[in-house]
């Protein structure tokens, strides 16, 4: 076998003898286990041991340990039989697993030494790993942080998702702007997943409802595909507990291939069920502009819910005692199902169907079990994101579920009519089924609220908006159903592992590393915020992170950036409410002013590198125009010899977890500038604040709580507040808006052709006029622009005072303790799921 230098038969195999050793802790043993896997778990021809081969062999050596810990955890849970939580999410944004697993198992040193014995650096091998493409944005990354915290807190919990082969998409930035190509993370294979050939469940689509002679109902006919389980082990930090993210793959059976048709040359027809099954897990969020696209999205959602619930019920029944089957009334005391947003809403009618049709329960008993088992997390107040499915589509695809949803709705309406006459005129908006003759739909959020025992928002402001506005009438019916659970992030991935220099400094000054699992200890940094020695160490750690980031930016974009400039970063999904457009208009204004200055005036300005990144949904035209505008502005600014010493603009392509782990530690200013009341929480704001990055932002989502925790003097605030927004929109409609001259100047300059020939008219027109579809500046970019530019001027001044800036940075980290996902998950466990820690002894 060739070593790192490519010399077959020398080096690697001479220095290290291969030996299977799942429990290896010491470098030589680990190296032996890696070589064992390179030889005996081969995926490549035997004469190679390049970086890619080293990655897979290293991952498999680590997977040995994870499987052992997972087996111990699973057996322990089986023996103790605690209540368990099952977390259903359409997305998980896992990122790379190698460095995270090594870090959580506290094996970074031994693995680094082992790989050196084999001629490699750990960092080089980690770079070979592709991000798991199972998510898109904050929703998926939150789910992944939650899994890390569940494992770390020793909670009996599982994640359920889908095994998307091609993710959302890989983003390329070309002269045309954003282009999408399929993700290739499974082009070879993932070394982390373990296929469970014994865990397979049938999932039906279409068909009809058969009424039996005894009056019972059964869903029959249609297409039946198979859900096959793949487990990804999730290790906790410095604990034996290792839980599972179970991902479902859709398959058809061999008997579903029509050999007669195939041999007649009708290949597509013969394999149509195989083809339809394969489509289910091809991509995340397939376009739904067509009826086929809508069917596919709904299939994905139901496939996740049905497979997961069949698995949960099977696990519940496994525990039946010698005295016979478990009572179904015990189900809610053993099972908690959490729906992450409305995508898994079909878990409600599917659990009802499984209980009634497959297990013989009556309606009342099935409803009692279901409504005590499921809980719902709301993640948005945006109308387009509150899912509504066409009733006719649902009747075709899921006829039995529509019967059940109709019955839930009928009983809910009857209850309101008999107990809350005052709400009768509100029933048209409270009911689950909207019978608007033009477009009859099923309102998924309403179904979740009516059926769940608990509904939670994800930041205090967001939960208040849910209770006071979106779900106010439901609150009057069920005042105790609604809670807040402010989101959090795992401090392991988002500080300890991605910024080791800063972590070591924190540990040194706090005289403990316990902050990694007790983030509130960070408040101990406050007493040292003015200490010159700490400030000096802090500055050098930030400088190292900036240097790493600058090298990365040059490698992927070709743009060379000045590490002495202020690194100003906005990375998140591209969406008009997140207002990347305001950011780039501010940059355009800054560029224009720099061009107008004399050279000696420019020297007095604060040099700035503005980085913007994020994916625009493939069919979201205005979001894609924003990407194009940022890219075009960067091309002009970065090649302007008068200005590029003082301003650079970079669009960072293909934003994902790994890119975030580079950007966030190197950032000094981060923009979280959504229209107030529109961002449910945000979690990247927490990651930036934890890493000592200062925030310029509105009072939206978790920004409100971050500002409270770190101190308002350490937060650059601007913009309208959530309660002002409706009035400001009304004033705009009435023609009362008076734009700031800087706003008009920036727009005119953007339209002037200085940034190329692309027509930005349709994008900038969204900021014009007072009313109308796609006009009237719904997201208040114009109104907030003046205070935004004033806040940016304050940033420029603050950055010139290095001592003040460093103190603010330290205070930002020191105030971030509340935003640990450990705190969030501990609250879910106690206040929603009613589960307790179950540590493996």
CSV table of N, CA and C in Angstrom, one decimal, residues 170 465 539 614:
chain,number,residue,atom,x,y,z
A,170,UNK,N,-25.7,22.7,-4.8
A,170,UNK,CA,-24.4,23.3,-4.6
A,170,UNK,C,-24.4,24.6,-5.4
A,465,UNK,N,-45.2,37.4,19.6
A,465,UNK,CA,-46.0,37.7,18.4
A,465,UNK,C,-47.0,36.5,18.1
A,539,UNK,N,-6.9,39.8,20.9
A,539,UNK,CA,-6.6,40.4,19.5
A,539,UNK,C,-5.8,39.4,18.7
A,614,UNK,N,-24.7,33.1,1.1
A,614,UNK,CA,-26.0,32.4,1.3
A,614,UNK,C,-26.6,32.0,0.0
